[in-house]
mmCIF file of N, CA and C in Angstrom:
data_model
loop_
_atom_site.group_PDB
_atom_site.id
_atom_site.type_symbol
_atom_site.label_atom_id
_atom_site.label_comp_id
_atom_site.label_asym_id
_atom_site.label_seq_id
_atom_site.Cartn_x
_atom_site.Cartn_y
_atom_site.Cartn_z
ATOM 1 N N UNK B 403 67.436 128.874 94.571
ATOM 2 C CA UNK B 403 67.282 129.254 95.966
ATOM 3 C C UNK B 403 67.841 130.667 96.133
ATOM 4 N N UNK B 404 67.055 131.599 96.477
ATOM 5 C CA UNK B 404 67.258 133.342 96.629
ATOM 6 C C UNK B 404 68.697 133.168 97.399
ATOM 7 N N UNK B 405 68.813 132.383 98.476
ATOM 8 C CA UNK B 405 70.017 133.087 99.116
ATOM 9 C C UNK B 405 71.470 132.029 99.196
ATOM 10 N N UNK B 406 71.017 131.574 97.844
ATOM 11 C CA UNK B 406 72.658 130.425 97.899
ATOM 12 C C UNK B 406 73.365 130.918 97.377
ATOM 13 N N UNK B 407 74.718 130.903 97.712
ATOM 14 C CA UNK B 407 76.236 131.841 96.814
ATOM 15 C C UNK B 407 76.002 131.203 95.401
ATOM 16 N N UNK B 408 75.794 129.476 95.121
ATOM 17 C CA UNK B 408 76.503 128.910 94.302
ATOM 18 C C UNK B 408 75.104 129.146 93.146
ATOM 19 N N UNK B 409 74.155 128.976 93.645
ATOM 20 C CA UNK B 409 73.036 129.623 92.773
ATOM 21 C C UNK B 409 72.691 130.762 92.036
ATOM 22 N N UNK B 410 73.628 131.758 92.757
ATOM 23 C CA UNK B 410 73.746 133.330 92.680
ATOM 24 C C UNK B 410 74.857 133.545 91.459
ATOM 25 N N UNK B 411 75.942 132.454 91.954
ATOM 26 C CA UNK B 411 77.377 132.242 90.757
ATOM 27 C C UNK B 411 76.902 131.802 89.185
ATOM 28 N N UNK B 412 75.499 130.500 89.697
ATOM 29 C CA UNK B 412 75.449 129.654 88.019
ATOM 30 C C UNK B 412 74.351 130.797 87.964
ATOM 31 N N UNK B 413 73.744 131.619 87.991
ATOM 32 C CA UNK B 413 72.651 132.403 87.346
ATOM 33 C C UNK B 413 73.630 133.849 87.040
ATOM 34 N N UNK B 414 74.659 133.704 87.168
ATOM 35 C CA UNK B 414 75.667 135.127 86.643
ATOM 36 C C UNK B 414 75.075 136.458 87.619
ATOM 37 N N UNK B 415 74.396 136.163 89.035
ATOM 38 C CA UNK B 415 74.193 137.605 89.769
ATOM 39 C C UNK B 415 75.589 137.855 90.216
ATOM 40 N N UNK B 416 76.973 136.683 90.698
ATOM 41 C CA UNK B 416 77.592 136.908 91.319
ATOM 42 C C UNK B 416 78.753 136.220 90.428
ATOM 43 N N UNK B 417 80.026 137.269 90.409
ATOM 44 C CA UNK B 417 80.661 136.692 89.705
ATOM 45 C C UNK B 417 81.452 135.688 89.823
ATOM 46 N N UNK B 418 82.641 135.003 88.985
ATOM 47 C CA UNK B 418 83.205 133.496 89.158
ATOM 48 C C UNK B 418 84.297 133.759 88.265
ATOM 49 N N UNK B 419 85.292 132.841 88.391
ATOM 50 C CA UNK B 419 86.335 132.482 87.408
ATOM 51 C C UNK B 419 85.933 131.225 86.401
ATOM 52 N N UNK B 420 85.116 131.796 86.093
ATOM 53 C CA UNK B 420 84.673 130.320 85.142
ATOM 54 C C UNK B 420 85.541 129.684 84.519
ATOM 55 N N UNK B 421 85.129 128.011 84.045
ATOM 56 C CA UNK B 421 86.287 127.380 83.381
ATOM 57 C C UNK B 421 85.421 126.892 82.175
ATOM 58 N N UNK B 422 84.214 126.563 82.409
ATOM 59 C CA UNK B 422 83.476 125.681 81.898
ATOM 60 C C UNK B 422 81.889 125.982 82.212
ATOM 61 N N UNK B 423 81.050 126.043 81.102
ATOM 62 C CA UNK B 423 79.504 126.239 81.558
ATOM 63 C C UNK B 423 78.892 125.780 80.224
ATOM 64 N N UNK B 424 77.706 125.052 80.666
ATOM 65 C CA UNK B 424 76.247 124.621 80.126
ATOM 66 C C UNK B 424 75.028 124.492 80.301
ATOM 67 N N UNK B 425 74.306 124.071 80.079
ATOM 68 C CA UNK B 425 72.641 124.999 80.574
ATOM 69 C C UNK B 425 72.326 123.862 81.636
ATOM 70 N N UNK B 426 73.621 122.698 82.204
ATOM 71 C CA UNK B 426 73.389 121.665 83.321
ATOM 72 C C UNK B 426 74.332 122.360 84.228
ATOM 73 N N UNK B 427 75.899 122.354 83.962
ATOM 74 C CA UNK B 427 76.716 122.682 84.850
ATOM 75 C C UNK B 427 77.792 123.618 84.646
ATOM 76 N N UNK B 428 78.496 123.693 86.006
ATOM 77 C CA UNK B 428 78.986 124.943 86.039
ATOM 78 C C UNK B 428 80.086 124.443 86.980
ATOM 79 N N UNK B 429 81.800 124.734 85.819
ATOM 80 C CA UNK B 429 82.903 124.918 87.019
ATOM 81 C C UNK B 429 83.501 125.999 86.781
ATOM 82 N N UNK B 430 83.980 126.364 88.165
ATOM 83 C CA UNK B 430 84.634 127.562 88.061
ATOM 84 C C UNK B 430 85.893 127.337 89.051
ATOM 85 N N UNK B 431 86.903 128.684 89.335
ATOM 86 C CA UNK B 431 87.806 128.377 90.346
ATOM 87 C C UNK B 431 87.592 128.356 91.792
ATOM 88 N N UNK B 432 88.050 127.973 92.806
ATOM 89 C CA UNK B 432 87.618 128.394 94.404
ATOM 90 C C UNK B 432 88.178 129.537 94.946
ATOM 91 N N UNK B 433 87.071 130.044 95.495
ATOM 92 C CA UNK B 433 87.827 131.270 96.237
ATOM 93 C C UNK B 433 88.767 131.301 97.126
ATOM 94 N N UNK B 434 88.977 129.834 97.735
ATOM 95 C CA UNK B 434 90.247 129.493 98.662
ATOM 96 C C UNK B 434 90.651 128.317 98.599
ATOM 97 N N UNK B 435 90.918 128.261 97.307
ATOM 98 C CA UNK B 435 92.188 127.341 96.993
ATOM 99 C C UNK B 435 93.055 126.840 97.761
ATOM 100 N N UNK B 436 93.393 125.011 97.802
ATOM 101 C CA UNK B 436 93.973 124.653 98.721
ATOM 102 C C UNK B 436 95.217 124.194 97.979
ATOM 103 N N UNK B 437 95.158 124.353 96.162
ATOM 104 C CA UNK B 437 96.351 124.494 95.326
ATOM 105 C C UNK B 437 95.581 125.394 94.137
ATOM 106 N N UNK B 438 96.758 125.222 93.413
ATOM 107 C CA UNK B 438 96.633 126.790 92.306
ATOM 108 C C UNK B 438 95.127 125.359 91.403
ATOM 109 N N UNK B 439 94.916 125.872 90.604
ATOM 110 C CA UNK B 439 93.544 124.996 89.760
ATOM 111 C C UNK B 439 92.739 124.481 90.812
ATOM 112 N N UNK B 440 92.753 124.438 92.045
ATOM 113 C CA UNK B 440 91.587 123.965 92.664
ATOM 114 C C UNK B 440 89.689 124.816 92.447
ATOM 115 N N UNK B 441 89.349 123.674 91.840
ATOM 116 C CA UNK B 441 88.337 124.407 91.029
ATOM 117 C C UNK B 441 86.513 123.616 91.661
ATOM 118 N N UNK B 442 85.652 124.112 91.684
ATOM 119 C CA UNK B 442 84.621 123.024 92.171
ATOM 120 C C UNK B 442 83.390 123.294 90.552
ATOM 121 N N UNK B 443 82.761 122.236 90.755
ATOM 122 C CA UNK B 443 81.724 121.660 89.848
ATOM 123 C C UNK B 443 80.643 121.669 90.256
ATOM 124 N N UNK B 444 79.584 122.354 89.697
ATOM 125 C CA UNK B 444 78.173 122.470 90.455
ATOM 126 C C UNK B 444 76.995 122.183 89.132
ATOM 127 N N UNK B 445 76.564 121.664 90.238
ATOM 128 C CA UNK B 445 74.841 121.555 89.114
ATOM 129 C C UNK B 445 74.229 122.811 89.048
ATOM 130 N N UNK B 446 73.558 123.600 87.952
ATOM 131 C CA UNK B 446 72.802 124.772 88.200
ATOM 132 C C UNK B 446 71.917 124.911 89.328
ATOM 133 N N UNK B 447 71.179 123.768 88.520
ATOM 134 C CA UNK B 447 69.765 123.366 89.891
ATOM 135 C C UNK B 447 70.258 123.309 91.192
ATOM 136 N N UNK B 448 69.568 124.122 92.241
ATOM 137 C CA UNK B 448 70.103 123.733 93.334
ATOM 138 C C UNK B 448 69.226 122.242 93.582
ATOM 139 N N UNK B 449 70.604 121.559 94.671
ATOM 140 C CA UNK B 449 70.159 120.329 95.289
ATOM 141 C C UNK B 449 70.881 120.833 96.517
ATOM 142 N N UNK B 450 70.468 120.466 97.812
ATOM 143 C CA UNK B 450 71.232 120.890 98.831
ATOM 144 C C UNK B 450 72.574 120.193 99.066
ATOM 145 N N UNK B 451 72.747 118.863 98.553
ATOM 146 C CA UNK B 451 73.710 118.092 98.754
ATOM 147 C C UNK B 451 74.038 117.257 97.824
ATOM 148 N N UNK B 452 75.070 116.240 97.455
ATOM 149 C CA UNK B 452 74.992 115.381 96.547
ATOM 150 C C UNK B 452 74.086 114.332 96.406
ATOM 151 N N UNK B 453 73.444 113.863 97.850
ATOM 152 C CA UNK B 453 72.619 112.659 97.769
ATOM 153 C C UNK B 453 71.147 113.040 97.108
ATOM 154 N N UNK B 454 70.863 114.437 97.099
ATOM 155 C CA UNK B 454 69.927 114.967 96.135
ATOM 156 C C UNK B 454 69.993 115.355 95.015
ATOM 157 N N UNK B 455 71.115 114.682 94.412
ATOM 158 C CA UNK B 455 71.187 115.159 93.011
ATOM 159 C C UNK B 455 70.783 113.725 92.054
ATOM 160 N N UNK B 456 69.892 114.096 91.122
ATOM 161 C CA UNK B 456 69.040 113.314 90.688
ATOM 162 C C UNK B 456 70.472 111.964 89.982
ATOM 163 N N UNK B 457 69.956 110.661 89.918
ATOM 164 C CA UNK B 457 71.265 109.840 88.971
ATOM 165 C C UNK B 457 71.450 110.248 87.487
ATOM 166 N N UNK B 458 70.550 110.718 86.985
ATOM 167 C CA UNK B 458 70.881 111.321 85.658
ATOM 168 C C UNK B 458 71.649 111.904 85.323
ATOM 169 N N UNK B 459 71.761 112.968 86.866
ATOM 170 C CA UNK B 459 73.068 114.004 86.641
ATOM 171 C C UNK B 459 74.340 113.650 87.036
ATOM 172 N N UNK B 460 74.164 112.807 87.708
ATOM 173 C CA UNK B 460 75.381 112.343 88.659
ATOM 174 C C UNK B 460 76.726 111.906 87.621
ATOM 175 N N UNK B 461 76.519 111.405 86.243
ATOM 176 C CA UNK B 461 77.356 110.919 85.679
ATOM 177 C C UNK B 461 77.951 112.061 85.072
ATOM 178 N N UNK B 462 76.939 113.211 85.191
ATOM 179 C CA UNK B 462 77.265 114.438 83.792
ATOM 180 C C UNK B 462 78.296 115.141 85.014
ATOM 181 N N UNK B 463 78.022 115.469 86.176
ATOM 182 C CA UNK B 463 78.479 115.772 87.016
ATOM 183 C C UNK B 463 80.063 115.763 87.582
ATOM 184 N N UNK B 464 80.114 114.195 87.642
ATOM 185 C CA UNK B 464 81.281 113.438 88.150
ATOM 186 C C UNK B 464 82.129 113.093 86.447
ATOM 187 N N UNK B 465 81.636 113.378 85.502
ATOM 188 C CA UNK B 465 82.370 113.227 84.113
ATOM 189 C C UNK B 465 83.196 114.553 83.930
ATOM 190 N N UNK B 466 82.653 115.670 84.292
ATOM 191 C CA UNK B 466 83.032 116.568 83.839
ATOM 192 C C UNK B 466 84.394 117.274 85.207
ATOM 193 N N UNK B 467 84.212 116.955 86.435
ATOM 194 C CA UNK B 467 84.813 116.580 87.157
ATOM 195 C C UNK B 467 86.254 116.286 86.618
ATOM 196 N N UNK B 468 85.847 114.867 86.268
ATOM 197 C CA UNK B 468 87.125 114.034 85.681
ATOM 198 C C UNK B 468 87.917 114.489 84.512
ATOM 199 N N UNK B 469 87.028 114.958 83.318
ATOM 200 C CA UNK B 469 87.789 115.967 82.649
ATOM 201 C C UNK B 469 88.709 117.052 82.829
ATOM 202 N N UNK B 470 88.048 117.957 83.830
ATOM 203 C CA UNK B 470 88.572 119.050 84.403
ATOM 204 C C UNK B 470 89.455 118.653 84.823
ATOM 205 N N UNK B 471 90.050 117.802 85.718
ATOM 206 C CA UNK B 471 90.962 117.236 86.495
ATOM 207 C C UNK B 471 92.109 117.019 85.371
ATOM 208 N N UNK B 472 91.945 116.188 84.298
ATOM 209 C CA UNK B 472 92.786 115.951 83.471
ATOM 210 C C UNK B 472 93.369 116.675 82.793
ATOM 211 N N UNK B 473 92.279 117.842 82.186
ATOM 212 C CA UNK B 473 92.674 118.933 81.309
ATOM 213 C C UNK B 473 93.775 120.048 82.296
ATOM 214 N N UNK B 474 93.306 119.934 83.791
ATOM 215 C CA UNK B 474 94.293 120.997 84.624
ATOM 216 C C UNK B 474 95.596 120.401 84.965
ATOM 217 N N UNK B 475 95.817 119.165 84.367
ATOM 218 C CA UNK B 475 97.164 118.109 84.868
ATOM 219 C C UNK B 475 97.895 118.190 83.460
ATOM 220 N N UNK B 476 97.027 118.333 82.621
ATOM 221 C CA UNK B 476 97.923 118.430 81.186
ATOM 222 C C UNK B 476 98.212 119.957 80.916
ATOM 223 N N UNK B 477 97.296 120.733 81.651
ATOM 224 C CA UNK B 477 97.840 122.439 81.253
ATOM 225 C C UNK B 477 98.873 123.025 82.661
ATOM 226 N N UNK B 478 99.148 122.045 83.860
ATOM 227 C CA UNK B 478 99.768 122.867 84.601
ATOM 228 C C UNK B 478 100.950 121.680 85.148
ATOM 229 N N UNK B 479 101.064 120.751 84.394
ATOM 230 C CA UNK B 479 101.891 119.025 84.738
ATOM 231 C C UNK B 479 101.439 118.801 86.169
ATOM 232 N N UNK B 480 100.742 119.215 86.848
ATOM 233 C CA UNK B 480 100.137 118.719 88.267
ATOM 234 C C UNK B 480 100.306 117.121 88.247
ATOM 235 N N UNK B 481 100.581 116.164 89.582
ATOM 236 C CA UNK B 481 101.349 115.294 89.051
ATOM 237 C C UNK B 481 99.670 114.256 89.462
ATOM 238 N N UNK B 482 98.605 114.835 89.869
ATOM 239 C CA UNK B 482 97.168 113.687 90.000
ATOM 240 C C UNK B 482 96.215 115.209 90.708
ATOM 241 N N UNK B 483 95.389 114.410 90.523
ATOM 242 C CA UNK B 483 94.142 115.462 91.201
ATOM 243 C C UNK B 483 93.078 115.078 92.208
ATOM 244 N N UNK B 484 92.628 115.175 93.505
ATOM 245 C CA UNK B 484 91.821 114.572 94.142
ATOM 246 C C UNK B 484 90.361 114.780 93.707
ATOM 247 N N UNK B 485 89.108 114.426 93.699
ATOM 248 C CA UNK B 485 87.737 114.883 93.775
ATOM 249 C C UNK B 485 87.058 114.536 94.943
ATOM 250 N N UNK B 486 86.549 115.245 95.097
ATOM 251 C CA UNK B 486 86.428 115.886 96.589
ATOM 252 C C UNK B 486 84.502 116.123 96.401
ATOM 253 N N UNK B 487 84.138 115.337 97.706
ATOM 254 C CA UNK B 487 82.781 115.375 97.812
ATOM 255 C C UNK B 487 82.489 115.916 99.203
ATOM 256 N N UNK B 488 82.355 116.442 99.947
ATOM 257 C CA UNK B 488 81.371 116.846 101.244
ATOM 258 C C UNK B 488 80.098 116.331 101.329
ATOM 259 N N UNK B 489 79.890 116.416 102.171
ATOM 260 C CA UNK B 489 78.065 116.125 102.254
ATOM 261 C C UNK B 489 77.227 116.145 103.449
ATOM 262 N N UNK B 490 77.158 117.303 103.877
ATOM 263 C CA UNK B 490 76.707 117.993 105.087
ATOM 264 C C UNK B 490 77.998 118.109 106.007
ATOM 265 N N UNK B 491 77.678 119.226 107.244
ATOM 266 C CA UNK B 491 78.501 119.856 107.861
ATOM 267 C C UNK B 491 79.437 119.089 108.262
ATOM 268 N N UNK B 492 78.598 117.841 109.098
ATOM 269 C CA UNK B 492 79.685 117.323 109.737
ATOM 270 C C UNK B 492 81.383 116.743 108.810
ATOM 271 N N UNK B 493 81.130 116.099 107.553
ATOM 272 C CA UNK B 493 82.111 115.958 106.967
ATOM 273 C C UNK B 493 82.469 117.541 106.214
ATOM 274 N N UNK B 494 82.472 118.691 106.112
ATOM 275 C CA UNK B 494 82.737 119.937 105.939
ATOM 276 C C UNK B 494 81.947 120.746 104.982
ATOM 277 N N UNK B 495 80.801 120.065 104.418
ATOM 278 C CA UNK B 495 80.282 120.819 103.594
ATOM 279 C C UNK B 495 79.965 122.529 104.170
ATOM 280 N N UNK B 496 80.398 123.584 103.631
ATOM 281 C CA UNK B 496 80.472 124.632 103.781
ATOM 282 C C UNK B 496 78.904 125.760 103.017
ATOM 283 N N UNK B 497 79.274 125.174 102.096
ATOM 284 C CA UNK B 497 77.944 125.544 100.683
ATOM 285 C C UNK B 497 76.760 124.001 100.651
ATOM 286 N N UNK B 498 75.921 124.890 101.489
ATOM 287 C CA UNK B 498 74.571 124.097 101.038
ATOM 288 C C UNK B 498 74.039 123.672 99.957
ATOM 289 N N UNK B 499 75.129 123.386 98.630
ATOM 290 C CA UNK B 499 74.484 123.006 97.384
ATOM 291 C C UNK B 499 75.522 122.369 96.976
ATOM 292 N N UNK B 500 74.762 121.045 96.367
ATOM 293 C CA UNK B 500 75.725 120.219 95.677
ATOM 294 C C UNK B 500 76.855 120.563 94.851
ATOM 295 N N UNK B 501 78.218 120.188 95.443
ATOM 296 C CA UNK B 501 79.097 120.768 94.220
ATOM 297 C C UNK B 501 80.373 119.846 95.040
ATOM 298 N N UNK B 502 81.233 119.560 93.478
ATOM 299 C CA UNK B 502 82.711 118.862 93.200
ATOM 300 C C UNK B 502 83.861 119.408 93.707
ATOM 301 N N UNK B 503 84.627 119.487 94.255
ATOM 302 C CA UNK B 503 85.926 120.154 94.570
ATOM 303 C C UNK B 503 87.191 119.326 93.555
ATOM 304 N N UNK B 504 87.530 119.701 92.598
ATOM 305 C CA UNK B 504 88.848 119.299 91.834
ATOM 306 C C UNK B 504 90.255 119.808 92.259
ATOM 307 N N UNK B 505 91.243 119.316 93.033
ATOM 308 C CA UNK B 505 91.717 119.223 93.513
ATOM 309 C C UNK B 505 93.362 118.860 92.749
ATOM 310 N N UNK B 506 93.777 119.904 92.138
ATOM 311 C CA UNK B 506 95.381 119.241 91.693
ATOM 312 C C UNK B 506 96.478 119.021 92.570
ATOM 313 N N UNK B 507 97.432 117.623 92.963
ATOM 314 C CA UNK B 507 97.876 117.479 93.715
ATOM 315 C C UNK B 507 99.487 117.610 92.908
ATOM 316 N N UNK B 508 100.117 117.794 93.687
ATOM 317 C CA UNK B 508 101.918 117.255 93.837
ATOM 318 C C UNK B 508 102.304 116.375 95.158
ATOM 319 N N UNK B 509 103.255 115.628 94.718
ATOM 320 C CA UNK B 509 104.149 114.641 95.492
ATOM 321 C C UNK B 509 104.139 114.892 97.315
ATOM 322 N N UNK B 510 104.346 116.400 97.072
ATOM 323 C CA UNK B 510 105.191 117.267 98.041
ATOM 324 C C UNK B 510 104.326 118.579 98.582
ATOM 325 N N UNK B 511 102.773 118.436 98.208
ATOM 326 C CA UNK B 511 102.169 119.791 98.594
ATOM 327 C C UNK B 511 101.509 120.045 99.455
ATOM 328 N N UNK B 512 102.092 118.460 100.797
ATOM 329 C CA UNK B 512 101.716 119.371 102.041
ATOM 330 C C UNK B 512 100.269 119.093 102.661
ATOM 331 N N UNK B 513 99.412 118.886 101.579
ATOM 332 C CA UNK B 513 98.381 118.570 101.620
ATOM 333 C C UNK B 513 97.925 116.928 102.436
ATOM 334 N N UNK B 514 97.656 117.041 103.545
ATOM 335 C CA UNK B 514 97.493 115.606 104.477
ATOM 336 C C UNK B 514 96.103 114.838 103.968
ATOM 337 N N UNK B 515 96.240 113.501 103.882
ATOM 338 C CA UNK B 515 95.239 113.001 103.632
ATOM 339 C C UNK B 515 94.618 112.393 105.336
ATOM 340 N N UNK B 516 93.214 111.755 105.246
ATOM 341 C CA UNK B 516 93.017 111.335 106.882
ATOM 342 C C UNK B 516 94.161 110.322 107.419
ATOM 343 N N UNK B 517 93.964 110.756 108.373
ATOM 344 C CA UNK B 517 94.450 109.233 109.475
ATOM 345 C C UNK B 517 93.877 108.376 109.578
ATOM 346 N N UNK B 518 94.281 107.313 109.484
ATOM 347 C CA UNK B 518 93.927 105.795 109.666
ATOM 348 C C UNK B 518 93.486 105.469 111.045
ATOM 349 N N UNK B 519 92.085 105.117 111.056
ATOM 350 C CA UNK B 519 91.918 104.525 112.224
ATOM 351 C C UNK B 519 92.177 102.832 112.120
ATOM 352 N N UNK B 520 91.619 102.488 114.080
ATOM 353 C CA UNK B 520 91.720 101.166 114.128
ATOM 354 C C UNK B 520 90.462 100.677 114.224
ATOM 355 N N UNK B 521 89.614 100.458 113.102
ATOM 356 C CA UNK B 521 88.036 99.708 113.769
ATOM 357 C C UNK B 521 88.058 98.347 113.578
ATOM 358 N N UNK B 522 87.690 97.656 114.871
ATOM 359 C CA UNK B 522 87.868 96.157 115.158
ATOM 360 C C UNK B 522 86.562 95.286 113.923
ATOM 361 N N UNK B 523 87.212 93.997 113.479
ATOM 362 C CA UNK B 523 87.005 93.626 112.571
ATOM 363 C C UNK B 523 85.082 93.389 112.508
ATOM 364 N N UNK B 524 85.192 92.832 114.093
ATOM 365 C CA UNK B 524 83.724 92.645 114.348
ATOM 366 C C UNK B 524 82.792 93.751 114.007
ATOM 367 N N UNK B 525 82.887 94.835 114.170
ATOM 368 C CA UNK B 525 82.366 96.625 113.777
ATOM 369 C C UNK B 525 82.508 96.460 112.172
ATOM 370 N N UNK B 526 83.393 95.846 111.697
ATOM 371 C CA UNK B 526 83.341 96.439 110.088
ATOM 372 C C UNK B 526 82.677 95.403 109.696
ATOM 373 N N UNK B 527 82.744 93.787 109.669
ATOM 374 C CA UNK B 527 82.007 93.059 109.512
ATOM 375 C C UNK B 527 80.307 93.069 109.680
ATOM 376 N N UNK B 528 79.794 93.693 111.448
ATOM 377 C CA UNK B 528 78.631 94.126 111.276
ATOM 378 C C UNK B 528 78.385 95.332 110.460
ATOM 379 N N UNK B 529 79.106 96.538 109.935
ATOM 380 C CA UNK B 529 78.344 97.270 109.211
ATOM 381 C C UNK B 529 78.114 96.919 107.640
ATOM 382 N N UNK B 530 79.398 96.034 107.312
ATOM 383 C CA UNK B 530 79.113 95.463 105.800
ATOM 384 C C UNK B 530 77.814 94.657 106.090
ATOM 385 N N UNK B 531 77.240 93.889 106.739
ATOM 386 C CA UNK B 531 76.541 92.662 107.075
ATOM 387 C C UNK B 531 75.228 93.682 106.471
ATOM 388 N N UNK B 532 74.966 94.953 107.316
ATOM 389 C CA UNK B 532 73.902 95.777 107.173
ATOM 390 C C UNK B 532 73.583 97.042 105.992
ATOM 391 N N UNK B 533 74.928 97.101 105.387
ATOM 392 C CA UNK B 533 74.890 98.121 104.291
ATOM 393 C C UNK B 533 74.661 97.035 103.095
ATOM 394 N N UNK B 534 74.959 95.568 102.725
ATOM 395 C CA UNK B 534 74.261 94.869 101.999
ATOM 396 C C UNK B 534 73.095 94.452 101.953
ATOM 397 N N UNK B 535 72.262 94.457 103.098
ATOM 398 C CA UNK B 535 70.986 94.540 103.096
ATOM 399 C C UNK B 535 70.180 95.737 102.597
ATOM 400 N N UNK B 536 71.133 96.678 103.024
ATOM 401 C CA UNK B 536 70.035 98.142 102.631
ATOM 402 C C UNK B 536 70.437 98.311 101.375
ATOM 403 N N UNK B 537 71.846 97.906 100.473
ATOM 404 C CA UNK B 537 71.513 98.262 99.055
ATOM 405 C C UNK B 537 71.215 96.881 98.388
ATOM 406 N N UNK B 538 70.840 95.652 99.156
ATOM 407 C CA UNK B 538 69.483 94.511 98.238
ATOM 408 C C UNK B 538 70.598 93.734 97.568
#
């Protein structure tokens, strides 16, 4: 896609802190790091989002993810790492193309996870009732 950053990054027009590259994927560091190794994972191919990324890739994707995560916990003792999905605006996707956010955490870094809501049992019961139907 002519005018995607992350397309522009895996075809080398625009540069990156690379960590890792193959003729599928591509991690590099973030430009605004929410800790030091916070790094994201992208498919070359653009897909606009994750739910368009074919299942073939999804494992090569989310594997390499998990590596990264491990390899940045054993090179910097980070004490766990989050992976981090978006998927359109409303939950924050920023970059219109599928990609991983690796995430090294500490105990103490500040970093808030969500708040807990209260949804009444009847609401969670009907949406399980209907998300087992739609995945059969």
């Amino acid at each position: 896609m002519d005018d995607c950053i992350f397309c522009k990054i895996g075809s080398g027009e625009l540069p990156s802190t690379k960590l890792y590259e193959d003729d599928r994927f591509l991690a590099f560091l973030d430009i605004q790091p929410v800790s030091l190794g916070h790094a994201l994972v992208i498919p070359k191919e653009h897909y606009q989002d994750i739910s368009q990324v074919p299942e073939g890739l999804l494992g090569g994707l989310f594997g390499l993810a998990r590596c990264l995560g491990d390899e940045t916990i054993a090179e910097t003792g980070a004490a766990g790492f989050n992976i981090v999905v978006n998927r359109g605006v409303a939950a924050g996707q920023v970059v219109m193309h599928a990609h991983v956010h690796v995430i090294p955490r500490e105990p103490d870094d500040g970093l808030k996870h969500w708040p807990k809501k209260d949804i009444p049992e009847e609401d969670r019961e009907r949406l399980a009732a209907a998300l087992r139907d739609r995945l059969g």
